[in-house]
Coordinates of C-alpha atoms and ligand atoms in Angstrom, one line a residue:
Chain A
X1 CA 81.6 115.1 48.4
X2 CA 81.5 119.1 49.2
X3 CA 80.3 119.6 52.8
X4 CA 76.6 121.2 52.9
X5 CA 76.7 124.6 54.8
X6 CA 73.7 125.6 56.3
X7 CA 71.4 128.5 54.9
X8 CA 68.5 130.6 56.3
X9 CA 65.3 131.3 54.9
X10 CA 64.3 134.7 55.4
X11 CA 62.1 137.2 54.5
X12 CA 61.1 141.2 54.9
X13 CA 57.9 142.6 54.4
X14 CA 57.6 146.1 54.8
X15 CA 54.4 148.4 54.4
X16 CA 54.4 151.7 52.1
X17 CA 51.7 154.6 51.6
X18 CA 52.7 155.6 48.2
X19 CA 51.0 159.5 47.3
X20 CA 49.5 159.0 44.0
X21 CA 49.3 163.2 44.0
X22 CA 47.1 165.0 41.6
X23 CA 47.6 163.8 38.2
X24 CA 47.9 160.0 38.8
X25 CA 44.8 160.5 40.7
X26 CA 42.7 161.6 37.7
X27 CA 44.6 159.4 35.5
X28 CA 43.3 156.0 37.7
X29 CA 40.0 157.8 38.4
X30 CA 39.8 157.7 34.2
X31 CA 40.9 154.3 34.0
X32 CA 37.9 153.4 36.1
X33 CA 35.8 155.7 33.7
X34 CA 37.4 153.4 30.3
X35 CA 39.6 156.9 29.8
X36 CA 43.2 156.5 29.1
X37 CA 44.5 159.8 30.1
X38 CA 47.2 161.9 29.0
X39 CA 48.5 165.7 29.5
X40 CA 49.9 167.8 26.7
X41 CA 53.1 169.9 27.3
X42 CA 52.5 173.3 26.0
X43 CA 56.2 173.7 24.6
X44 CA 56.5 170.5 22.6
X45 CA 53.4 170.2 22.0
X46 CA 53.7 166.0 23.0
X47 CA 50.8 164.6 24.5
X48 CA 52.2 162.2 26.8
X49 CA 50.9 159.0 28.5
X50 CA 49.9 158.1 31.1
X51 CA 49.3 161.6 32.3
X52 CA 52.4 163.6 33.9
X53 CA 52.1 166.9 36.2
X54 CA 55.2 168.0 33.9
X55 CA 56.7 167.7 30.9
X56 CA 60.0 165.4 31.0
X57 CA 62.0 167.3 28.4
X58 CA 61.2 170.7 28.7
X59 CA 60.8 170.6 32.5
X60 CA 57.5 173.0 32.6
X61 CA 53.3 172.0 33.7
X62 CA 51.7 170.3 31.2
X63 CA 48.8 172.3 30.0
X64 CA 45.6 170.0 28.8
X65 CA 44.3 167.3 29.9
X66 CA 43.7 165.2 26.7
X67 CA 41.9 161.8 26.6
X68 CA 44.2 159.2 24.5
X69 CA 42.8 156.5 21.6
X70 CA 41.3 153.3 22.8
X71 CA 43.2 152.1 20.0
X72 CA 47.2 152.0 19.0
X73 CA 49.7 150.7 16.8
X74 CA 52.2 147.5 18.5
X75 CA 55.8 149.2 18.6
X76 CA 57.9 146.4 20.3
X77 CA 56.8 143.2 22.2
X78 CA 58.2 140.4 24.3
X79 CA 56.5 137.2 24.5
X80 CA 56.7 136.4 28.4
X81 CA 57.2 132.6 29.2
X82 CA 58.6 132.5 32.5
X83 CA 57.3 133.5 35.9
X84 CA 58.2 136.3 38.3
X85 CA 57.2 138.2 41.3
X86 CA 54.2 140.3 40.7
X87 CA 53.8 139.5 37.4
X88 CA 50.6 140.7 35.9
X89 CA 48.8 137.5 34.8
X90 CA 50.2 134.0 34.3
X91 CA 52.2 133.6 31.6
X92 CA 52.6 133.1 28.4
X93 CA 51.5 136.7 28.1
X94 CA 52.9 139.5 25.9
X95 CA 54.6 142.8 27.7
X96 CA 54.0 145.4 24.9
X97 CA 54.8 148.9 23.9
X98 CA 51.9 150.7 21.7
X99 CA 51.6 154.1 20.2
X100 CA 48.2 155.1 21.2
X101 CA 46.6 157.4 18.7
X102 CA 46.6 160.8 19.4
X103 CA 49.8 160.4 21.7
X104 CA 53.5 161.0 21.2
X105 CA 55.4 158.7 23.1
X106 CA 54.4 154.4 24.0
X107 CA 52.4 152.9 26.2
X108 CA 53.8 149.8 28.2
X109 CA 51.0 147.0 28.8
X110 CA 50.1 143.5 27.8
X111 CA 48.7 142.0 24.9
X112 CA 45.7 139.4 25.1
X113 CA 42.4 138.0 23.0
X114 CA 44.0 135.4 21.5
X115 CA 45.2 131.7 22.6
X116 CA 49.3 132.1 22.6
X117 CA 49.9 128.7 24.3
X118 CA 51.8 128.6 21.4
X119 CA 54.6 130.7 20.4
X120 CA 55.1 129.8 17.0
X121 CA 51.4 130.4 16.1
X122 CA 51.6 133.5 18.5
X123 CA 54.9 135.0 16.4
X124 CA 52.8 134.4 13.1
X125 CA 49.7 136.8 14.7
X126 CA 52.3 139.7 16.4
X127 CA 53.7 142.5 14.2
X128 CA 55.3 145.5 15.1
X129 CA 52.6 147.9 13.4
X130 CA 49.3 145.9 13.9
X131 CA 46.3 148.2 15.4
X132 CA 45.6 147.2 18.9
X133 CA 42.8 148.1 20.9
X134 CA 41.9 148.0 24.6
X135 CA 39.6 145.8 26.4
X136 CA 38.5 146.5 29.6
X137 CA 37.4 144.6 32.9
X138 CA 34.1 144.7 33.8
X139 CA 34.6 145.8 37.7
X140 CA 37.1 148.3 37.8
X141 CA 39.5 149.8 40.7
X142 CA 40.8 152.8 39.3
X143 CA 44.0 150.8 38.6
X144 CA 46.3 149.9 35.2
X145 CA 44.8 146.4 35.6
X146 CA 41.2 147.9 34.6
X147 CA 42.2 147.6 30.9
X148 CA 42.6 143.9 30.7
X149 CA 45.2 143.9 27.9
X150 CA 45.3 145.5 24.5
X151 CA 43.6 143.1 21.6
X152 CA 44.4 142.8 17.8
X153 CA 41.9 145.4 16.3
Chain B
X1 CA 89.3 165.4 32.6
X2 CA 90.8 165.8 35.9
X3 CA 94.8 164.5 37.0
X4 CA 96.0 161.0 35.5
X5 CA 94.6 157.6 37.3
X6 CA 95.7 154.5 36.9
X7 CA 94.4 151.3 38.3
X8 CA 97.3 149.4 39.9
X9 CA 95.1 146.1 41.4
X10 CA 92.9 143.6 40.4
X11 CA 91.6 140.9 42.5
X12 CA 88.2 139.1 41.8
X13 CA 86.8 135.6 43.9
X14 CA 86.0 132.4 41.6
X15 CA 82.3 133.3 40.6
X16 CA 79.8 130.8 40.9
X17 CA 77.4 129.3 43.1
X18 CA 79.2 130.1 46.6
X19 CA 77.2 129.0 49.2
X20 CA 79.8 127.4 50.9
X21 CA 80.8 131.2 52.1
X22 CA 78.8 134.1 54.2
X23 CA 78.8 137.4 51.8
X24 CA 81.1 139.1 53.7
X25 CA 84.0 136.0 53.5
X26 CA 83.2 136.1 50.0
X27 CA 83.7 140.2 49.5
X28 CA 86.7 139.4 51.7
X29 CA 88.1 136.9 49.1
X30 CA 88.7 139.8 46.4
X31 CA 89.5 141.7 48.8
X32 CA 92.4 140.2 49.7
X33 CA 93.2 139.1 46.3
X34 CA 93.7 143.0 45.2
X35 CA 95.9 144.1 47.7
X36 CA 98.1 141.0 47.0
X37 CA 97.8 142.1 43.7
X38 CA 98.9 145.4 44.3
X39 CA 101.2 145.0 46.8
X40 CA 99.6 147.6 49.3
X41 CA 98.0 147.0 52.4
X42 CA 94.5 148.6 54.1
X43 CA 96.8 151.5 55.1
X44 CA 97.8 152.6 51.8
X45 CA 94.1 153.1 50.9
X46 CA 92.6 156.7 51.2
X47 CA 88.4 155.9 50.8
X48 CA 86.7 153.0 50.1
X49 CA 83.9 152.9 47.2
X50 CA 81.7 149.6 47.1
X51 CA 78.3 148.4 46.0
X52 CA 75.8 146.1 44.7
X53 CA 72.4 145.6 43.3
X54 CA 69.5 147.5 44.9
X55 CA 69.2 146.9 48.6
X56 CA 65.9 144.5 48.0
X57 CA 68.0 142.1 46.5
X58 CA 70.3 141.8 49.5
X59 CA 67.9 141.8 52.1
X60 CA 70.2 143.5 54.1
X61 CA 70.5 148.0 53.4
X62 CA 73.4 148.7 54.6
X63 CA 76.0 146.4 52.6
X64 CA 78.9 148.9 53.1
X65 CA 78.1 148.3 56.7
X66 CA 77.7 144.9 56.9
X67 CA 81.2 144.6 54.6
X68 CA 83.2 147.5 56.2
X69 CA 85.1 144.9 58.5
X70 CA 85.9 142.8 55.2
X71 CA 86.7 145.6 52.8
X72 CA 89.0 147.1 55.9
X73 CA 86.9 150.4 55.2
X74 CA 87.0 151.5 59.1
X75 CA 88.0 154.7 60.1
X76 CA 88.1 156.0 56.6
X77 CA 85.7 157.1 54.2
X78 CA 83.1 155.0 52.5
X79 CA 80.3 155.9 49.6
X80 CA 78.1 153.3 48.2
X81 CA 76.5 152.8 44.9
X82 CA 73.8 151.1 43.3
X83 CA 72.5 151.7 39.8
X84 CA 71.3 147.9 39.1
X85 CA 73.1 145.8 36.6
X86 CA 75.8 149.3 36.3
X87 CA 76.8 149.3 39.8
X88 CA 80.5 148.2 38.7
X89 CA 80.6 150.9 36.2
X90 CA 79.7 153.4 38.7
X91 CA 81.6 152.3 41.7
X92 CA 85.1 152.4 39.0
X93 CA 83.8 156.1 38.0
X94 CA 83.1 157.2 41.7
X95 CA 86.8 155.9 42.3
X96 CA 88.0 157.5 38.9
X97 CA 86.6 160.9 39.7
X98 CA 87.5 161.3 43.5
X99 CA 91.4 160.3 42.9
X100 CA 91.1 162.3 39.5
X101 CA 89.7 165.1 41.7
X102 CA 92.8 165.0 44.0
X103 CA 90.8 164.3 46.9
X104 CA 92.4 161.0 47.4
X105 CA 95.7 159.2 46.6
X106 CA 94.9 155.4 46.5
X107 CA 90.9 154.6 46.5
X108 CA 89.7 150.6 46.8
X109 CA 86.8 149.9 44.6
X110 CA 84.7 147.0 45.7
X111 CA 81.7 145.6 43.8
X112 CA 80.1 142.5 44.9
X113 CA 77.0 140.0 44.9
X114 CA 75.4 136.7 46.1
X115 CA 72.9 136.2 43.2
X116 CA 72.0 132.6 44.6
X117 CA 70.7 134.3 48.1
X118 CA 68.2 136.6 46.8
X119 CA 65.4 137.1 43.5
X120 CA 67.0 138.8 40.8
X121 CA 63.7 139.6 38.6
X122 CA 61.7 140.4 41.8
X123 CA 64.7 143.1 42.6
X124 CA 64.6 144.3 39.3
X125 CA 60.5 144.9 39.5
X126 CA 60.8 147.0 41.8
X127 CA 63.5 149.4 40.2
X128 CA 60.6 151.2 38.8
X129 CA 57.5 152.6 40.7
X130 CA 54.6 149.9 41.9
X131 CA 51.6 151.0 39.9
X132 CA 52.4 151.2 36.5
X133 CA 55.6 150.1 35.0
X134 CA 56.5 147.4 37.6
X135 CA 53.5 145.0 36.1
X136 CA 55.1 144.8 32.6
X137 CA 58.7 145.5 32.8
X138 CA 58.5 141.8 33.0
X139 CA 62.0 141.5 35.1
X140 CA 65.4 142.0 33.3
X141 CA 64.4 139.8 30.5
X142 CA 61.2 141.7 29.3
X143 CA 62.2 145.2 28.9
X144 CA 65.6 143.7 27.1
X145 CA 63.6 141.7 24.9
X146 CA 61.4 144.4 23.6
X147 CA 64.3 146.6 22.9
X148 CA 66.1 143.8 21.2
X149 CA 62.4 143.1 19.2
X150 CA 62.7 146.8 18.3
X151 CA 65.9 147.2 17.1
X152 CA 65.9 144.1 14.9
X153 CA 62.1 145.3 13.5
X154 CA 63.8 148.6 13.2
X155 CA 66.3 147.5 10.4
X156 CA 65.3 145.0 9.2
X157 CA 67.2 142.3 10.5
X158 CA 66.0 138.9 9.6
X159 CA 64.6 136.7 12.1
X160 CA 67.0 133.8 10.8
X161 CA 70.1 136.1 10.5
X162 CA 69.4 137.8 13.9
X163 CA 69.2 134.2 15.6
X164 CA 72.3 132.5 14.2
X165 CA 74.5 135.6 15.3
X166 CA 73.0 135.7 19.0
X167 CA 74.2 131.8 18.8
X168 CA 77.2 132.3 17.2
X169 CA 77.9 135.0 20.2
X170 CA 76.8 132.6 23.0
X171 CA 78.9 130.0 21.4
X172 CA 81.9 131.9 21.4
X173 CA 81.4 133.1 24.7
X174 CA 80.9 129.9 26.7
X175 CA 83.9 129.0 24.5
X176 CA 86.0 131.9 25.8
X177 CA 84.7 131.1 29.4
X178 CA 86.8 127.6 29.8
X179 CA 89.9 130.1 29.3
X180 CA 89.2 132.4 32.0
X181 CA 89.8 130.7 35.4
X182 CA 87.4 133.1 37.5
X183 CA 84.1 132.2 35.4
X184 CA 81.1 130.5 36.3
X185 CA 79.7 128.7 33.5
X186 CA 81.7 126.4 31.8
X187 CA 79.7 124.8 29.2
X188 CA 80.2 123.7 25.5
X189 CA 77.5 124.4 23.4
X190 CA 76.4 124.3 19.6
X191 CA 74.8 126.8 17.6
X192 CA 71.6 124.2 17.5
X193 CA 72.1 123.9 21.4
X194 CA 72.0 127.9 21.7
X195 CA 68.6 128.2 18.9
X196 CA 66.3 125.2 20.5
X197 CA 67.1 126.0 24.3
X198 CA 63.8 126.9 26.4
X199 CA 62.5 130.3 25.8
X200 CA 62.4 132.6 28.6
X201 CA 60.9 136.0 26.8
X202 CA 60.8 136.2 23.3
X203 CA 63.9 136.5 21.3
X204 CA 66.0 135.5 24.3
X205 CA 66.3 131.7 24.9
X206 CA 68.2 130.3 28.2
X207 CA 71.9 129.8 26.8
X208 CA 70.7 133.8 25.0
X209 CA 70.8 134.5 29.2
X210 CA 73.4 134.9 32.3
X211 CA 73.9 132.7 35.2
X212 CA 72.9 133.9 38.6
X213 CA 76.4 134.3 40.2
X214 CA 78.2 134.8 43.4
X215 CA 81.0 136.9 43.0
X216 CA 83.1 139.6 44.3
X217 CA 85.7 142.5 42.5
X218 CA 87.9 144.5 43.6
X219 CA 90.1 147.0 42.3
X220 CA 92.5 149.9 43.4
X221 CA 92.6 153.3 41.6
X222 CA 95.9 155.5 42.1
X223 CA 97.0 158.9 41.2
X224 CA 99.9 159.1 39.2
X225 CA 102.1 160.6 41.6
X226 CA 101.2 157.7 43.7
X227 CA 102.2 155.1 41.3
X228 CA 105.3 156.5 40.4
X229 CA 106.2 156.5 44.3
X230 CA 105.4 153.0 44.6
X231 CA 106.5 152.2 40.9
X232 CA 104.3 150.0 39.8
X233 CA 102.9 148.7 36.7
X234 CA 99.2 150.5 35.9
X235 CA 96.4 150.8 33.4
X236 CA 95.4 154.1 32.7
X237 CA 92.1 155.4 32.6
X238 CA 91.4 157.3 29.6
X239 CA 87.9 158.2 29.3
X240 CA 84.5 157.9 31.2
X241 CA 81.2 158.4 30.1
X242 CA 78.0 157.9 31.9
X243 CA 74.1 158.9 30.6
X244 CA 70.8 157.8 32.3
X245 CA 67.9 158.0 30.4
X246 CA 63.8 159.3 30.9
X247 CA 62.0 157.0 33.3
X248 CA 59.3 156.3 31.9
X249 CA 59.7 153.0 29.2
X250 CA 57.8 154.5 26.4
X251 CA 59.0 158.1 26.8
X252 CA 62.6 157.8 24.9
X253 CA 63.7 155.5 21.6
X254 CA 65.2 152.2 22.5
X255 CA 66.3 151.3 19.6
X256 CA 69.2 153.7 19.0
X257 CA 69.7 153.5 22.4
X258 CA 70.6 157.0 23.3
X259 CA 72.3 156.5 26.8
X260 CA 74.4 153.9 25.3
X261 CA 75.6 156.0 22.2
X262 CA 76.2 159.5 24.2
X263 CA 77.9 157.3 27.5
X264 CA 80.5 156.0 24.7
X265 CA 80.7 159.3 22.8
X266 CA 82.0 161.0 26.1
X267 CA 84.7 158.5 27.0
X268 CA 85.6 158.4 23.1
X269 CA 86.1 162.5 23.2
X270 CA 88.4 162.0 26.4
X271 CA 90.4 159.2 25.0
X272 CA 90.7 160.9 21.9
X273 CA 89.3 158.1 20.0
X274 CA 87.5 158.6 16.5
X275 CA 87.3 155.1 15.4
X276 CA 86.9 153.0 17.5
X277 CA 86.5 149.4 15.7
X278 CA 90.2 150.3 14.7
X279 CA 91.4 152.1 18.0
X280 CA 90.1 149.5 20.6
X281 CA 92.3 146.5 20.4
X282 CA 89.9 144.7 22.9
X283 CA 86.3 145.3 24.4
X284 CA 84.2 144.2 27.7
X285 CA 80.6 144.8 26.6
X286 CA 78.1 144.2 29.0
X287 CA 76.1 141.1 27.8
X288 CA 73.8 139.4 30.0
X289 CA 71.4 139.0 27.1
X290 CA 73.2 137.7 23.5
X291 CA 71.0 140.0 21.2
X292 CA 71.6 143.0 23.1
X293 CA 75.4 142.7 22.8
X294 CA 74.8 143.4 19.1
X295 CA 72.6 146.5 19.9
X296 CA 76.0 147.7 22.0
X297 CA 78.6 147.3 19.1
X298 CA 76.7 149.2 16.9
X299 CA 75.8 152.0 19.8
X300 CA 79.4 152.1 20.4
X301 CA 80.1 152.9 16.7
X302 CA 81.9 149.5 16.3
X303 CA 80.0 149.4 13.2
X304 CA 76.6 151.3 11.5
X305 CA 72.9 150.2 12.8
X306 CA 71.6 147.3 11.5
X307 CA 75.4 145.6 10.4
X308 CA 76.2 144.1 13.5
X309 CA 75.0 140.4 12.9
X310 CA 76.5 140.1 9.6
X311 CA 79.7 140.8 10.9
X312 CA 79.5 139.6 14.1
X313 CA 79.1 135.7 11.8
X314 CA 82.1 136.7 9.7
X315 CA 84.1 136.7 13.2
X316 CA 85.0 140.3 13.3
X317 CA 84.6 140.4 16.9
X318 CA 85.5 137.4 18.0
X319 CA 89.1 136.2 20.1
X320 CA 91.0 136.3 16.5
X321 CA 88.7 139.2 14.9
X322 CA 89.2 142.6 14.4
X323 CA 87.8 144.0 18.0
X324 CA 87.6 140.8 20.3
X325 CA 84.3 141.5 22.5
X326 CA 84.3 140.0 26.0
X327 CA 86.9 137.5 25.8
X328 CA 86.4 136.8 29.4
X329 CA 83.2 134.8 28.5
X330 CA 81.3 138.2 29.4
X331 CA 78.1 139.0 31.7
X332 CA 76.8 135.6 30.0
X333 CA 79.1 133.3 31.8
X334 CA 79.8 135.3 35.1
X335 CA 77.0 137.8 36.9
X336 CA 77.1 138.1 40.2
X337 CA 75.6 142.0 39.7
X338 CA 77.2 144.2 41.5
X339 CA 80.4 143.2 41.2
X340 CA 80.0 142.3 37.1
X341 CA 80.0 146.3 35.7
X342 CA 83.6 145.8 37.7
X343 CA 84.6 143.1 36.5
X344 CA 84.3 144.1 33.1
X345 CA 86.5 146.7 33.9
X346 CA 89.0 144.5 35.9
X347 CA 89.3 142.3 32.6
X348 CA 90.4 145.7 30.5
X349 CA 92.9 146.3 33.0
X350 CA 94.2 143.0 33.0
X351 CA 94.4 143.1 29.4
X352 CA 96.1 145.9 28.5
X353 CA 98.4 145.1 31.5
X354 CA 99.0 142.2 29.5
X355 CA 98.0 140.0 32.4
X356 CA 94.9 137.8 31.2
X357 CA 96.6 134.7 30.7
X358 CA 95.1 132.1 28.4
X359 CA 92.7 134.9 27.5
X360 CA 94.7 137.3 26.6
X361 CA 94.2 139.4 23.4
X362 CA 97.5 139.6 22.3
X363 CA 99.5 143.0 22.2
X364 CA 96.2 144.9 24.0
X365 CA 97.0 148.3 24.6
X366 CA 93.7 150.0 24.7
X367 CA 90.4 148.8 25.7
X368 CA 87.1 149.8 26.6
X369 CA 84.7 148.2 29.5
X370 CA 80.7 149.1 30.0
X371 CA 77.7 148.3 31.9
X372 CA 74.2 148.8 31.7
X373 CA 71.8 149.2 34.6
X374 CA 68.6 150.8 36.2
X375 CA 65.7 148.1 34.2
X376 CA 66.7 149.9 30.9
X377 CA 68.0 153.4 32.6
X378 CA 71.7 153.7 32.6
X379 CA 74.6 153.1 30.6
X380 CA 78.6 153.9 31.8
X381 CA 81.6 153.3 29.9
X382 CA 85.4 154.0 30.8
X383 CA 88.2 153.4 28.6
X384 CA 91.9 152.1 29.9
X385 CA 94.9 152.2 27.8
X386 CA 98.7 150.4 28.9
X387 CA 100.5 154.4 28.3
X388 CA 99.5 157.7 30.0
Ligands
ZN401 ZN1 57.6 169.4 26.3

């Protein structure tokens, strides 16, 4: 038999003060409103989500502040079944993209409002294309978590 | 492009779970396998270019540090890289581009990882910033799966069709794995095996996923007036291309994945290719998930959008096919991170030097090697061809 080396358990843990600056700031202060914030580029005329200081693609300010749908179409989804560090909820749960309406590019949260124990059940209830809508937690933060996941509308 | 560089050295460490080695024995272990390889010694080399995941995985910042003794980088210069899962792609294009710059003669690329020692998916979380994106990216596995979800939904791909040729890849793969004597997993499996494993995040069951390996690669980059001095044997580069895409998840389509088409495009242009199904006699696509591999052959133009399945079960890119993908057993058999972008390279080389042993692809002249990285940000490809 091999020879067993030996091994150390370690581990770091290091504190951050991350600047939310202006435009998450009113973006989280929404989420604690039930507003799901965006800005709309004056350029392209996008409004993109969540809300951005500038516009990715044409590299100027957004202009408007616009408040996005509570409700979306699914674009892609992944049904979670395995767990990780600083995962959202306990899985099974469903990562998922949406098009919220009034907005021009996805949205990445989590599905929920229905059992999905199991997945064969769960894969009859998911298309790409179903209206979704957002439920949200009763005490809020101010953070992503507020909405509790996106429901089949 | 800049001067002509050819890769004259390959040496990679038997991937796997290697806790029987510290890191730095382990990066010493290719080390010393390239410059046996090569025939050169430390003194030969100009710079030193080496990296890995990002630094959380390590638990240790300063890996070009901590390896410099191992990777005999002292007293010369040293960059490191880390773009994620396309760290190997970027430590051969940082190589490529300061010999082809002719600010070095002889550069030693190192890539390297000890999967088993830290958390891949933690790692991966934290790629992307902590109060958004990080909660649903979901790991490597989530974000890969939603673009695979996407792309099949786009063209209509049938669930059935779309699962037989993921197994049919990750059969052929761990097949292709017992002939290459540096891989980890060495397993037979069956289609039925591949479709009624454990699901980790929907499409992707566990034989649809890499190992977590230990590994190490290294390879040495030479200008051409260099090789000629020394007269050895080299592969040539003949193209790179490398794209990142928007940050944000949602922002940019993922299922024509645009970093992974335009990164190709630009190594195509350099290498003069225009068809590349027909051109390539051999291809390492990165693959740590089964359904994405398909997303890559048809992003590389090996075929149109929404054909890859169907001819990936009529064999076209398997060993005997037409373009033989990852006949190393690919990122699904072997990842050890850092070094894997590298290795995929490594294997190009060593095929069109005709050097691959029972896995060669026989006749190879020109081949093409890629990794992806970032969660879902990057994509790099470089081409090597047997002539200048
Ligand atoms: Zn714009």
């Amino acid at each position: 038999m091999a020879k067993e080396y030996k091994t150390l358990m370690t581990e770091i843990r290091l504190p951050y003060e991350i600047s939310y600056g202006a435009t998450w700031t009113r973006f989280f202060e929404g989420m604690a409103e039930k507003k799901i914030y965006g800005t709309k580029c004056g350029r392209c005329n996008r409004v993109l989500v969540p809300a951005r200081s500038f516009c990715p693609r044409c590299f100027v300010d957004t202009t408007d502040w616009v408040e996005a749908g509570q409700q979306g179409t699914l674009t892609a989804w992944s049904y979670v079944s395995y767990r990780y560090f600083g995962m959202p909820t306990e899985p099974p749960f469903i990562s998922a993209l949406l098009r919220l309406d009034g907005t021009d590019v996805d949205f990445l949260h989590m599905m929920g409002g229905f059992d999905m124990s199991d997945f064969e059940q769960t894969r009859k209830i998911v298309k790409n294309g179903m209206k979704l809508r957002a439920v949200w937690k009763d005490e809020r933060q101010g953070h992503i978590l507020d909405i509790k996941y996106f429901e089949p509308a | 492009m800049g001067r002509a560089v050819g890769i004259i050295g390959v040496g990679q460490t038997h991937h796997g779970r290697r806790t029987e080695m510290s890191y730095p024995d382990l990066v010493r272990e290719a080390v010393v396998r390239v410059f046996d390889d090569a025939g050169l010694t430390p003194a030969d080399i100009d710079g030193v270019v080496s990296g890995t995941m990002p630094s959380m995985m390590e638990g240790i910042a300063l890996t070009h540090f901590y390896f410099a003794d191992a990777m005999q980088a002292v007293g010369k210069p040293i960059l490191k890289t880390e773009t994620c899962g396309s760290t190997g792609v970027s430590i051969a294009q940082t190589a490529y581009y300061w010999v082809a710059s002719g600010m070095a003669d002889c550069v030693l690329a190192v890539g390297h990882e000890k999967m088993n020692e830290g958390n891949a998916q933690a790692t991966m979380t934290t790629v992307v910033e902590p109060f958004y994106q990080r909660y649903f990216i979901a790991g490597a596995p989530g974000v890969f799966s939603m673009q695979s979800q996407m792309w099949a939904d786009r063209y209509g791909i049938p669930e059935d069709k779309i699962r037989d040729a993921a197994a049919y890849i990750s059969v052929t793969h761990h097949d292709s794995a017992f002939d290459n004597p540096y891989a980890h997993v060495k397993l037979r499996v069956s289609m039925d095996d591949v479709k009624n494993a454990r699901l980790i995040t929907y499409p992707v069951r566990l034989l649809d996923v890499c190992p977590t390996s230990d590994g190490a690669c290294a390879l040495i980059f030479a200008s051409e007036e260099f090789i000629r001095k020394i007269g050895k044997k080299a592969a040539w580069v003949k193209g790179v291309g490398y794209r990142g895409e928007e940050y944000f998840f949602g922002d940019s389509d993922k299922g024509v994945w645009q970093s992974a088409v335009q990164s190709a495009k630009q190594a195509y242009d350099q290498a003069g290719i225009t068809n590349p199904r027909k051109e390539l006699d051999v291809a390492e696509v990165y693959n740590p998930f089964t359904f994405q591999e398909m997303l890559f052959y048809e992003c590389f133009g090996f075929c149109g959008f929404g054909e890859s399945p169907d001819l990936v079960l009529k064999g076209i890119f398997n060993r005997k096919g037409e373009l033989p993908c990852d006949p190393s057993g690919g990122v699904l058999c072997t990842n050890p991170i850092g070094a894997t972008g590298l290795i995929r390279v490594a294997e190009t080389v060593l095929q069109v030097m005709g050097k691959a042993g029972d896995h060669q692809i026989p006749g190879a002249k020109l081949a093409l090697s890629h990794a992806m990285g970032g969660v879902d940000q990057f994509n790099g490809v470089m081409i090597v061809g047997s002539e200048l």
